Amino acid sequence: MVTNAEIADMLEEIATLLAFDDANPFRVRAYLNGARTVRRYGKTIASLVADDADLTALPTIGTDLAALIQEAVNTGHMRSLDALRISAPIPSLDLLEVEGIGPKKARALWQELGVSTPEQLHRAVLDHKVRTVTGFGPGSEARLAEVFAKQMPLKSRRYPLGTVMPIADALRTYLGTCPDISRFEIAGSFRRGRDTVGDLDIVAETHTPAAAIDHLASWSRVKRLVLRGEAKATFILDEGIQVDLRTTETEGWGAMLQYFTGSKPHSIALRVRAKAKGLKLNEYGVWKGNQRVGGATETEIYDALGLVFIPPELRENRGEIELAAEDKLPILVTRQDLKGDLHVIANSVRDVGALLKAAHACGLSYVAIGPRIDAKTKRKTVEDIFREADARCKDIPGLRCFRLVEVGLTKQGGLDASDTLLEGADLVIGAVRDGFDLTKAEQTKRLVQAVTHPRLSILSHPTGRSVGEREPFDVAMAKVAKAAAQAGTALELSADPARMDLTDLHCHTAQEAGAQISVTAEAIRPAEFERLTLGIVQARRGWLGPSDVLNVRSAADLEKTFRTQKTNKTAKEPVHAGSA
Ligand code: DGT
Ligand code: CA
Ligand code: CA
């Protein structure tokens, strides 16, 4: 299926290629606006097309763009883009990936040197050929040499946020001991809370940049210093992860932090906005002519651009800038909002006590706890765990325990366990454990069937994702979420760093369909409740507010909900029964 992002990329590429061709700027803008609409549209455009919806009803989408989008959904291509690629004044857009190369420079490099890829450009820089090209000189050639030197340890992999967290903590502790650094922040995708990060980007406030760089260079966990400039440096840590350090003066702290936090698309959109206001935004501040009108804090930057402060998790150019202009940003859920965790796994009586203590110690006032059930699970095991949970819970004032069983789903979306195993459970969680290779249609049908099952309270691992190993499978999430909302079943966001399922975008889709999300640490060991912070960050990236999250609700409220599900739902026909 063609995703919104892919369609938006195609439209953007058309805009870029047209810009190369000196096309009418209004035409270029029309494609860019269309791309933005598609990118930040909450539902899958492909499903709109499948439903024969009128795309021109969307803002900024006229008949031409609608036809292109339809073509992309139906064929995976836009023929006019293919044609542009052939006729464009440069053979590819790859050069634009190089820092400092825009359309004009890329065209000059192609026309005057025949250079069209970053590799060819690197060679031309080393041969000192670039300084002769229109728009370049020895200075810009040297800057490019620096860019390539920095890119040498190519970011070959991305690291799950959960893996990076302890490294980041150690780094923070170490930087905290540096007398030359008055303040610092880990910026980049880490600060935006992406579930994987390519590297760590540190912004450090200092009056003595060289000393700050020396300090980090002498950290025991730094394997080597890759690049050193006056105000910045790049390191590789023992784990292989890259660290970029940028230093700043106090007056420019906010500007540098904003710049280095990104995302790039967010920052580019801010720059366009600055320009429209007769201002200029760069990593040193917001400027009116030669005068700096903002830069000490991020709030100052956003304020100068007529925006309220935008939380880092939202900075992806998915519509947050437009909302910030109207002071209509969503209120985002916080860790403090969470009152409980509804998916705590105890597979044996032994595990129960420590898990309950840990849950209470980290401020939760309720948990749902119980075993993962499979074909070998005995009724007695489940009963023993339930009894233990009831008994231990009584010893912890202020903690309420729900009895939980986690069962697998069949490929048809039924529960893969006998009814007797579910007896006595306050809630049943259905987990996708297999069947990752079903077609999109089969998967959608399966999950719709599952969420409408009378006994199901929460759907776990809704897209079968495994971070870095298995992409979320293809499923019409909007449909599943809508069915879940109707049936009163929640979808889960597991903060297990290896899962992080639902993704941020899927959370947003679920929210728009009106479904509740259960944010869980999926703890099986006491220390794992800490993961809830990772889950909250991802929920915020999905624009979720307190009212979208099931375990923000009180224990009393949930008790009522689960009781109704247990009684009513058993009697009620599932909404889509018989369609399997
Ligand atoms: P990552 O490391 O791949 O997970 O993603 P980021 O977002 O951390 O990207 P990174 O480390 O390449 O750069 C850190 C931030 O610096 C990025 O979010 C925005 C800013 N930045 C980097 N390159 C550019 C650029 O060419 N233009 C602009 N406007 N900002 C840039
Ligand atoms: Ca980064
Ligand atoms: Ca970086």
Coordinates of C-alpha atoms and ligand atoms in Angstrom, one line a residue:
M1 CA 0.0 0.0 0.0
V2 CA 1.2 3.5 -0.7
T3 CA 1.5 5.5 2.5
N4 CA 0.7 9.1 3.0
A5 CA 4.4 9.8 3.5
E6 CA 5.2 8.2 0.2
I7 CA 2.6 10.2 -1.7
A8 CA 3.8 13.4 0.0
D9 CA 7.4 12.5 -1.0
M10 CA 6.3 12.1 -4.6
L11 CA 4.5 15.5 -4.6
E12 CA 7.5 17.1 -3.0
E13 CA 9.8 15.6 -5.5
I14 CA 7.7 17.1 -8.3
A15 CA 7.9 20.5 -6.6
T16 CA 11.6 20.2 -6.3
L17 CA 12.1 19.1 -9.9
L18 CA 9.8 21.9 -11.0
A19 CA 11.9 24.4 -9.0
F20 CA 15.0 23.2 -10.7
D21 CA 13.3 24.0 -14.0
D22 CA 12.5 27.5 -12.8
A23 CA 8.8 26.8 -13.0
N24 CA 6.2 29.3 -11.8
P25 CA 6.7 29.5 -8.0
F26 CA 2.9 29.3 -7.4
R27 CA 2.9 25.9 -9.2
V28 CA 5.7 24.8 -7.0
R29 CA 4.0 25.9 -3.9
A30 CA 0.7 24.2 -4.9
Y31 CA 2.6 20.8 -4.9
L32 CA 4.3 21.6 -1.6
N33 CA 1.0 22.5 0.0
G34 CA -0.6 19.4 -1.3
A35 CA 2.3 17.3 0.0
R36 CA 1.9 18.8 3.4
T37 CA -1.8 18.2 3.5
V38 CA -1.2 14.5 2.6
R39 CA 1.6 14.1 5.0
R40 CA -0.3 15.3 8.0
Y41 CA -3.6 13.9 7.1
G42 CA -4.6 11.7 10.0
K43 CA -6.0 8.8 8.0
T44 CA -4.6 6.8 5.2
I45 CA -5.2 8.6 1.9
A46 CA -5.1 5.2 0.1
S47 CA -8.2 4.1 2.0
L48 CA -10.0 7.3 0.9
V49 CA -9.3 6.5 -2.7
A50 CA -10.4 2.9 -2.1
D51 CA -13.7 4.3 -0.7
D52 CA -14.0 6.5 -3.8
A53 CA -14.0 9.6 -1.7
D54 CA -13.7 13.0 -3.3
L55 CA -10.1 14.1 -2.6
T56 CA -10.7 17.7 -3.7
A57 CA -12.7 18.1 -0.5
L58 CA -9.3 18.2 1.3
P59 CA -7.7 21.6 1.7
T60 CA -5.1 22.5 -1.0
I61 CA -6.0 19.5 -3.2
G62 CA -7.3 20.5 -6.6
T63 CA -8.4 18.3 -9.4
D64 CA -4.8 17.9 -10.8
L65 CA -3.4 16.8 -7.5
A66 CA -6.3 14.6 -6.8
A67 CA -5.7 12.8 -10.1
L68 CA -2.0 12.4 -9.3
I69 CA -2.8 11.0 -5.8
Q70 CA -5.3 8.6 -7.2
E71 CA -2.7 7.4 -9.8
A72 CA -0.1 7.0 -7.0
V73 CA -2.5 4.9 -4.9
N74 CA -3.6 2.8 -7.9
T75 CA -0.3 2.2 -9.6
G76 CA 2.4 3.2 -7.1
H77 CA 3.6 5.8 -9.6
M78 CA 3.0 9.3 -10.9
R79 CA 3.8 9.2 -14.6
S80 CA 4.4 13.0 -14.7
L81 CA 7.0 12.5 -11.9
D82 CA 8.7 9.8 -13.9
A83 CA 8.8 12.1 -16.9
L84 CA 10.2 14.9 -14.9
R85 CA 12.9 12.7 -13.5
I86 CA 14.0 12.0 -17.1
S87 CA 13.8 15.6 -18.3
A88 CA 15.1 17.3 -15.2
P89 CA 18.2 19.4 -15.4
I90 CA 19.9 17.1 -12.9
P91 CA 19.6 13.3 -13.0
S92 CA 18.8 12.8 -9.3
L93 CA 18.0 14.6 -6.1
D94 CA 20.6 12.8 -4.1
L95 CA 22.9 15.9 -4.1
L96 CA 20.3 17.7 -2.0
E97 CA 21.0 15.3 0.8
V98 CA 24.4 17.0 1.2
E99 CA 24.3 19.7 3.8
G100 CA 24.7 23.1 2.2
I101 CA 23.6 22.0 -1.3
G102 CA 20.3 23.5 -2.6
P103 CA 18.7 23.3 -6.0
K104 CA 20.8 26.1 -7.6
K105 CA 24.1 24.7 -6.5
A106 CA 23.1 21.1 -7.4
R107 CA 22.3 22.3 -10.9
A108 CA 25.6 24.2 -11.3
L109 CA 27.5 21.1 -10.1
W110 CA 25.7 18.9 -12.6
Q111 CA 26.0 21.4 -15.5
E112 CA 29.6 22.3 -14.9
L113 CA 31.2 19.2 -13.5
G114 CA 28.7 16.4 -14.4
V115 CA 28.4 15.6 -10.7
S116 CA 25.1 14.2 -9.6
T117 CA 25.8 12.0 -6.5
P118 CA 27.3 12.7 -3.1
E119 CA 30.1 10.2 -3.9
Q120 CA 31.0 12.1 -7.1
L121 CA 30.8 15.4 -5.2
H122 CA 33.1 14.1 -2.5
R123 CA 35.7 13.1 -5.1
A124 CA 35.4 16.5 -6.8
V125 CA 35.9 18.2 -3.4
L126 CA 39.1 16.2 -2.8
D127 CA 40.3 17.1 -6.3
H128 CA 39.7 20.8 -5.6
K129 CA 37.4 21.0 -8.7
V130 CA 34.4 22.5 -6.8
R131 CA 35.9 25.9 -6.1
T132 CA 35.7 26.7 -9.8
V133 CA 31.9 26.1 -10.1
T134 CA 29.5 29.0 -10.2
G135 CA 28.4 29.9 -6.7
F136 CA 31.3 28.1 -5.0
G137 CA 34.8 29.2 -3.9
P138 CA 37.7 27.8 -1.9
G139 CA 35.7 28.6 1.3
S140 CA 32.6 26.7 0.4
E141 CA 34.8 23.8 -0.9
A142 CA 36.5 23.6 2.5
R143 CA 33.1 23.5 4.2
L144 CA 32.0 20.7 2.0
A145 CA 35.2 18.8 2.8
E146 CA 34.2 19.2 6.5
V147 CA 30.7 17.9 5.8
F148 CA 32.1 14.8 4.1
A149 CA 34.7 14.2 6.8
K150 CA 31.9 14.3 9.3
Q151 CA 29.8 11.8 7.3
M152 CA 32.7 9.3 7.0
P153 CA 31.6 7.2 9.9
L154 CA 28.3 6.7 8.0
K155 CA 25.4 6.3 10.3
S156 CA 24.8 2.7 9.3
R157 CA 22.2 1.8 11.9
R158 CA 19.6 3.2 14.1
Y159 CA 19.4 2.3 17.8
P160 CA 16.2 1.7 19.7
L161 CA 15.5 4.5 22.2
G162 CA 15.4 2.0 25.0
T163 CA 18.9 0.8 24.2
V164 CA 20.2 4.4 24.0
M165 CA 18.6 5.6 27.2
P166 CA 21.2 4.1 29.7
I167 CA 24.0 5.4 27.5
A168 CA 22.3 8.9 27.4
D169 CA 22.0 8.8 31.2
A170 CA 25.7 8.0 31.6
L171 CA 26.6 10.7 29.2
R172 CA 24.4 13.2 31.1
T173 CA 26.0 12.3 34.4
Y174 CA 29.5 12.7 32.9
L175 CA 28.7 16.1 31.3
G176 CA 27.3 17.2 34.6
T177 CA 30.8 17.0 36.0
C178 CA 32.3 19.4 33.5
P179 CA 33.1 22.8 35.0
D180 CA 33.3 24.4 31.6
I181 CA 29.7 23.5 30.6
S182 CA 27.1 25.6 32.3
R183 CA 24.1 23.7 30.8
F184 CA 23.6 21.1 28.2
E185 CA 20.8 19.1 26.6
I186 CA 20.7 16.0 24.4
A187 CA 18.8 17.2 21.4
G188 CA 18.0 15.6 18.0
S189 CA 15.7 12.7 17.6
F190 CA 16.4 11.6 21.2
R191 CA 14.8 14.8 22.5
R192 CA 11.9 14.4 20.1
G193 CA 11.4 10.9 21.5
R194 CA 11.6 8.9 18.3
D195 CA 11.6 5.2 19.0
T196 CA 14.9 4.8 17.3
V197 CA 17.8 7.3 17.1
G198 CA 20.6 7.5 14.6
D199 CA 23.0 9.4 16.9
L200 CA 23.1 11.6 20.0
D201 CA 23.3 15.4 19.5
I202 CA 24.4 17.4 22.4
V203 CA 24.0 21.2 22.8
A204 CA 26.3 22.6 25.4
E205 CA 26.5 26.1 26.8
T206 CA 30.1 27.2 27.4
H207 CA 32.4 30.2 27.2
T208 CA 35.3 27.9 26.5
P209 CA 34.3 25.5 23.7
A210 CA 37.8 23.9 23.4
A211 CA 37.8 22.9 27.0
A212 CA 34.2 21.5 26.7
I213 CA 35.3 19.4 23.7
D214 CA 38.4 18.2 25.6
H215 CA 36.3 17.2 28.5
L216 CA 34.0 15.0 26.4
A217 CA 37.0 13.6 24.4
S218 CA 38.5 12.3 27.7
W219 CA 35.4 10.4 28.7
S220 CA 36.3 6.7 29.3
R221 CA 33.5 5.6 27.0
V222 CA 34.6 7.6 24.0
K223 CA 36.3 5.3 21.5
R224 CA 37.5 8.0 19.2
L225 CA 37.3 11.6 18.2
V226 CA 36.2 11.7 14.6
L227 CA 36.1 15.4 13.8
R228 CA 37.0 18.5 15.8
G229 CA 36.1 22.1 15.0
E230 CA 36.2 25.2 17.0
A231 CA 32.7 25.0 18.3
K232 CA 31.7 21.4 17.5
A233 CA 33.0 17.9 17.5
T234 CA 31.9 14.3 16.6
F235 CA 32.8 11.3 18.7
I236 CA 32.2 7.6 18.5
L237 CA 31.4 5.7 21.7
D238 CA 32.4 2.2 22.6
E239 CA 29.0 0.9 21.6
G240 CA 29.6 2.4 18.1
I241 CA 27.0 5.1 18.5
Q242 CA 28.0 8.6 17.2
V243 CA 27.8 11.7 19.4
D244 CA 27.7 15.2 17.9
L245 CA 28.5 18.1 20.2
R246 CA 27.7 21.7 19.4
T247 CA 28.7 24.5 21.7
T248 CA 26.9 27.8 22.1
E249 CA 27.0 31.1 24.0
T250 CA 24.2 31.9 26.4
E251 CA 22.5 34.4 24.1
G252 CA 22.1 31.8 21.4
W253 CA 21.3 28.8 23.6
G254 CA 17.6 28.5 22.6
A255 CA 18.3 28.9 18.9
M256 CA 21.0 26.2 18.9
L257 CA 18.8 23.9 20.9
Q258 CA 15.9 24.5 18.6
Y259 CA 18.1 23.9 15.5
F260 CA 19.7 20.8 16.9
T261 CA 16.5 19.3 18.1
G262 CA 14.9 19.5 14.6
S263 CA 13.3 17.7 13.0
K264 CA 14.7 19.0 9.8
P265 CA 11.2 19.3 8.2
H266 CA 10.0 21.2 11.2
S267 CA 12.9 23.6 11.1
I268 CA 12.7 24.1 7.4
A269 CA 9.0 25.0 7.8
L270 CA 9.9 27.5 10.6
R271 CA 12.5 29.1 8.3
V272 CA 9.9 29.6 5.6
R273 CA 7.6 31.1 8.2
A274 CA 10.3 33.4 9.4
K275 CA 11.0 34.6 5.8
A276 CA 7.3 35.3 5.2
K277 CA 7.5 37.6 8.3
G278 CA 10.6 39.4 7.0
L279 CA 12.8 37.6 9.5
K280 CA 15.6 35.1 9.3
L281 CA 15.9 32.0 11.5
N282 CA 19.2 30.2 11.8
E283 CA 21.0 28.2 14.6
Y284 CA 22.1 31.5 16.2
G285 CA 18.7 33.2 16.5
V286 CA 15.9 34.9 14.8
W287 CA 17.1 38.0 13.0
K288 CA 15.5 41.2 11.7
G289 CA 18.2 42.5 9.4
N290 CA 21.4 42.4 11.6
Q291 CA 19.5 42.5 14.8
R292 CA 18.8 39.4 16.9
V293 CA 15.2 39.5 18.0
G294 CA 15.3 36.1 19.7
G295 CA 17.6 33.3 20.6
A296 CA 18.2 32.9 24.3
T297 CA 15.4 30.5 24.8
E298 CA 13.3 28.3 22.6
T299 CA 10.2 30.1 23.7
E300 CA 11.8 33.3 22.4
I301 CA 12.3 31.7 19.0
Y302 CA 8.8 30.5 18.7
D303 CA 7.4 33.7 20.1
A304 CA 9.3 35.8 17.5
L305 CA 7.7 33.6 14.8
G306 CA 4.2 34.2 16.2
L307 CA 4.0 30.7 17.7
V308 CA 3.5 29.2 21.1
F309 CA 6.2 26.8 22.4
I310 CA 5.9 23.5 20.6
P311 CA 6.9 20.4 22.7
P312 CA 9.8 18.5 21.1
E313 CA 7.7 15.4 20.5
L314 CA 5.5 17.3 18.1
R315 CA 8.2 18.8 16.0
E316 CA 7.8 16.7 12.9
N317 CA 5.9 19.2 10.6
R318 CA 2.7 17.2 10.9
G319 CA 0.5 20.3 11.4
E320 CA 1.9 21.4 14.8
I321 CA 3.1 24.7 13.4
E322 CA -0.3 25.8 12.0
L323 CA -1.9 24.9 15.4
A324 CA 0.8 26.7 17.4
A325 CA 0.0 29.8 15.3
E326 CA -3.5 29.7 16.7
D327 CA -2.5 28.6 20.1
K328 CA -4.5 25.3 19.5
L329 CA -1.8 22.7 20.2
P330 CA -3.2 19.5 21.7
I331 CA -2.8 19.0 25.5
L332 CA -0.5 16.0 25.7
V333 CA -0.6 13.2 28.2
T334 CA 2.1 13.1 30.9
R335 CA 3.7 10.3 33.0
Q336 CA 2.0 11.9 36.0
D337 CA -1.4 11.3 34.4
L338 CA -1.0 7.6 34.4
K339 CA -2.7 6.0 37.4
G340 CA -2.1 2.3 36.6
D341 CA -0.7 -0.3 34.2
L342 CA -3.1 -2.8 32.7
H343 CA -0.6 -5.3 31.4
V344 CA 1.7 -6.8 34.0
I345 CA 2.8 -10.3 33.3
A346 CA 3.3 -12.8 36.1
N347 CA 3.8 -16.3 34.7
S348 CA 4.3 -17.9 38.1
V349 CA 3.2 -17.3 41.7
R350 CA 6.8 -16.4 42.6
D351 CA 6.8 -13.3 40.4
V352 CA 3.7 -11.6 41.8
G353 CA 4.8 -10.0 45.0
A354 CA 7.8 -8.1 43.7
L355 CA 5.9 -6.9 40.6
L356 CA 3.1 -5.4 42.8
K357 CA 5.6 -3.7 45.1
A358 CA 7.5 -2.2 42.2
A359 CA 4.2 -0.9 40.6
H360 CA 3.2 0.7 43.8
A361 CA 6.7 2.1 44.4
C362 CA 6.6 4.0 41.1
G363 CA 3.3 5.7 42.0
L364 CA 0.7 3.5 40.3
S365 CA -2.5 3.0 42.1
Y366 CA -3.7 -0.1 40.2
V367 CA -2.4 -2.9 38.0
A368 CA -3.9 -5.7 36.0
I369 CA -1.7 -8.7 36.6
G370 CA -1.7 -12.3 35.4
P371 CA -0.2 -14.9 33.1
R372 CA 0.5 -15.3 29.4
I373 CA -1.6 -18.2 28.4
D374 CA -0.8 -20.8 25.7
A375 CA -1.9 -24.3 24.9
K376 CA 0.1 -25.8 27.8
T377 CA -1.2 -23.5 30.5
K378 CA -3.1 -25.3 33.2
R379 CA -6.3 -24.0 34.9
K380 CA -4.6 -24.4 38.3
T381 CA -1.6 -22.2 37.4
V382 CA -4.0 -19.4 36.5
E383 CA -6.0 -19.8 39.7
D384 CA -2.9 -19.9 41.8
I385 CA -1.6 -16.7 40.3
F386 CA -4.9 -14.9 40.8
R387 CA -5.1 -16.0 44.4
E388 CA -1.6 -14.8 45.1
A389 CA -2.3 -11.5 43.4
D390 CA -5.4 -11.0 45.6
A391 CA -3.5 -11.9 48.7
R392 CA -0.4 -9.8 48.0
C393 CA -2.5 -6.8 46.9
K394 CA -4.3 -6.7 50.3
D395 CA -0.9 -6.1 51.9
I396 CA -0.2 -3.0 49.8
P397 CA -2.6 -0.1 50.8
G398 CA -3.5 2.1 47.9
L399 CA -2.9 -0.5 45.3
R400 CA -5.9 -2.2 43.5
C401 CA -5.3 -5.4 41.5
F402 CA -7.3 -6.6 38.5
R403 CA -7.0 -10.2 37.4
L404 CA -5.6 -10.5 33.9
V405 CA -5.0 -13.2 31.3
E406 CA -3.1 -12.6 28.1
V407 CA -4.1 -14.9 25.3
G408 CA -3.0 -15.2 21.7
L409 CA -5.2 -14.6 18.7
T410 CA -6.1 -17.1 16.1
K411 CA -5.6 -16.1 12.4
Q412 CA -9.3 -15.5 12.3
G413 CA -9.2 -13.2 15.2
G414 CA -10.6 -15.5 17.8
L415 CA -9.1 -16.2 21.2
D416 CA -6.6 -19.0 21.2
A417 CA -7.5 -20.4 24.6
S418 CA -10.3 -22.4 26.1
D419 CA -13.1 -20.5 27.9
T420 CA -12.3 -22.2 31.2
L421 CA -8.9 -20.5 31.3
L422 CA -10.6 -17.1 31.1
E423 CA -12.8 -17.7 34.1
G424 CA -12.3 -15.4 37.0
A425 CA -10.3 -12.9 34.9
D426 CA -11.4 -9.2 35.2
L427 CA -9.9 -8.5 31.8
V428 CA -8.7 -10.4 28.9
I429 CA -5.9 -9.1 26.7
G430 CA -5.6 -10.5 23.2
A431 CA -2.1 -10.4 21.8
V432 CA -0.9 -10.8 18.2
R433 CA 1.8 -13.4 18.5
D434 CA 1.9 -14.8 15.0
G435 CA 0.3 -14.6 11.6
F436 CA 2.5 -11.6 10.6
D437 CA 2.3 -12.7 6.9
L438 CA -1.4 -12.3 6.4
T439 CA -2.5 -10.0 3.7
K440 CA -3.6 -6.5 4.6
A441 CA -7.3 -7.5 4.1
E442 CA -6.9 -10.7 6.1
Q443 CA -5.1 -8.9 8.9
T444 CA -7.7 -6.1 9.0
K445 CA -10.5 -8.6 9.2
R446 CA -8.7 -10.6 11.9
L447 CA -8.1 -7.6 14.1
V448 CA -11.6 -6.1 13.6
Q449 CA -12.9 -9.6 14.6
A450 CA -10.7 -9.6 17.7
V451 CA -11.5 -6.2 19.0
T452 CA -15.2 -7.0 18.7
H453 CA -14.8 -10.2 20.6
P454 CA -17.2 -10.1 23.7
R455 CA -14.4 -11.0 26.2
L456 CA -11.6 -8.8 24.9
S457 CA -10.7 -5.6 26.8
I458 CA -7.4 -4.7 25.2
L459 CA -5.7 -5.6 21.9
S460 CA -1.9 -6.1 22.5
H461 CA 0.9 -5.8 19.9
P462 CA -1.6 -4.6 17.3
T463 CA 0.8 -4.5 14.5
G464 CA 3.2 -7.3 15.4
R465 CA 6.1 -4.9 15.3
S466 CA 9.6 -5.7 16.5
V467 CA 11.8 -2.6 16.6
G468 CA 14.6 -2.9 14.0
E469 CA 13.6 -6.4 13.0
R470 CA 10.0 -6.5 11.9
E471 CA 8.1 -3.5 10.5
P472 CA 4.5 -3.1 11.6
F473 CA 2.4 -5.3 9.4
D474 CA 0.1 -3.7 6.9
V475 CA -3.3 -3.3 8.4
A476 CA -6.1 -0.7 7.9
M477 CA -5.6 0.8 11.4
A478 CA -8.3 3.3 11.0
K479 CA -10.8 0.5 10.5
V480 CA -9.6 -1.6 13.4
A481 CA -9.5 1.5 15.7
K482 CA -13.1 2.4 14.7
A483 CA -14.3 -1.1 15.4
A484 CA -12.4 -1.0 18.7
A485 CA -14.0 2.3 19.6
Q486 CA -17.4 1.0 18.9
A487 CA -16.9 -2.2 20.9
G488 CA -15.2 -0.3 23.8
T489 CA -12.0 -2.3 23.4
A490 CA -8.7 -0.5 23.9
L491 CA -5.6 -0.7 21.7
E492 CA -2.3 -1.1 23.4
L493 CA 0.9 0.9 23.2
S494 CA 3.6 -1.3 24.7
A495 CA 6.6 0.5 26.0
D496 CA 8.7 -2.6 25.8
P497 CA 11.7 -1.0 23.9
A498 CA 11.8 -4.0 21.5
R499 CA 8.1 -3.5 20.6
M500 CA 6.9 0.2 20.8
D501 CA 3.7 -1.0 19.2
L502 CA 1.5 1.0 18.3
T503 CA 3.8 3.5 16.5
D504 CA 3.3 7.2 17.0
L505 CA 1.4 7.6 13.7
H506 CA -0.9 4.6 14.5
C507 CA -1.6 6.2 17.9
H508 CA -2.8 9.3 16.1
T509 CA -4.9 7.2 13.8
A510 CA -6.5 5.4 16.7
Q511 CA -7.2 8.7 18.5
E512 CA -8.9 10.1 15.4
A513 CA -11.1 7.0 15.3
G514 CA -12.1 7.5 18.9
A515 CA -10.3 4.5 20.3
Q516 CA -8.7 4.4 23.8
I517 CA -5.1 3.5 24.1
S518 CA -3.7 1.5 27.0
V519 CA -0.1 2.6 27.7
T520 CA 1.8 -0.2 29.3
A521 CA 5.3 -1.1 30.4
E522 CA 4.5 -4.7 29.7
A523 CA 6.6 -5.5 32.7
I524 CA 7.6 -9.0 33.4
R525 CA 10.4 -7.9 35.9
P526 CA 10.0 -5.3 38.6
A527 CA 12.6 -2.9 37.1
E528 CA 10.6 -2.6 33.9
F529 CA 8.0 -0.2 35.1
E530 CA 10.5 2.5 34.3
R531 CA 9.6 2.0 30.6
L532 CA 6.4 3.8 31.1
T533 CA 8.2 7.0 30.4
L534 CA 9.2 5.7 26.9
G535 CA 5.6 4.8 26.3
I536 CA 4.4 8.3 27.3
V537 CA 6.9 9.9 25.0
Q538 CA 5.6 7.8 22.1
A539 CA 2.0 8.6 23.1
R540 CA 2.8 12.3 23.0
R541 CA 4.4 11.9 19.6
G542 CA 1.0 10.4 18.6
W543 CA -0.7 13.6 19.9
L544 CA -2.5 11.7 22.6
G545 CA -4.1 13.6 25.5
P546 CA -5.1 12.3 28.9
S547 CA -8.7 11.5 27.7
D548 CA -7.3 9.2 25.0
V549 CA -5.5 7.0 27.5
L550 CA -7.4 4.2 29.2
N551 CA -5.0 3.9 32.2
V552 CA -5.4 7.6 33.1
R553 CA -8.9 6.7 34.3
S554 CA -9.5 5.8 38.0
A555 CA -9.5 2.2 39.3
A556 CA -13.2 2.7 40.2
D557 CA -14.1 3.8 36.7
L558 CA -12.2 0.9 35.1
E559 CA -13.7 -1.6 37.5
K560 CA -17.1 -0.6 36.3
T561 CA -16.0 -0.9 32.7
F562 CA -14.5 -4.3 33.1
R563 CA -17.5 -5.6 35.0
T564 CA -19.9 -4.4 32.2
Q565 CA -17.6 -6.1 29.7
K566 CA -17.6 -9.3 31.6
T567 CA -21.4 -9.5 32.0
N568 CA -22.9 -7.6 29.1
K569 CA -20.3 -8.5 26.5
T570 CA -20.8 -12.2 27.1
A571 CA -24.5 -11.8 26.3
K572 CA -23.9 -9.3 23.5
E573 CA -23.3 -10.5 19.9
P574 CA -20.0 -9.2 18.6
V575 CA -20.6 -6.4 16.1
H576 CA -19.0 -8.2 13.2
A577 CA -19.9 -11.8 14.2
G578 CA -20.6 -14.0 11.2
S579 CA -18.5 -12.0 8.8
A580 CA -15.5 -14.3 9.3
Ligands
DGT1 P1 18.7 10.8 13.7 O1 20.0 11.2 14.4 O2 18.8 10.2 12.4 O3 17.8 9.9 14.6 O4 17.8 12.1 13.5 P2 18.1 13.6 14.0 O5 16.8 14.4 13.8 O6 18.7 13.6 15.3 O7 19.1 14.2 12.9 P3 20.6 14.6 12.9 O8 21.3 13.9 14.1 O9 21.1 14.3 11.6 O10 20.6 16.1 13.1 C1 20.2 16.7 14.4 C2 19.3 17.9 14.1 O11 20.1 18.9 13.5 C3 18.2 17.6 13.2 O12 17.0 17.1 13.8 C4 17.9 19.0 12.6 C5 19.3 19.6 12.6 N1 19.9 19.5 11.2 C6 20.8 18.6 10.8 N2 21.1 18.8 9.5 C7 20.3 19.9 9.1 C8 20.1 20.6 7.8 O13 20.8 20.3 6.8 N3 19.2 21.6 7.9 C9 18.5 22.0 9.0 N4 17.6 23.0 8.9 N5 18.7 21.3 10.1 C10 19.5 20.3 10.2
CA2 CA 20.6 12.6 16.0
CA3 CA 23.7 14.1 14.5

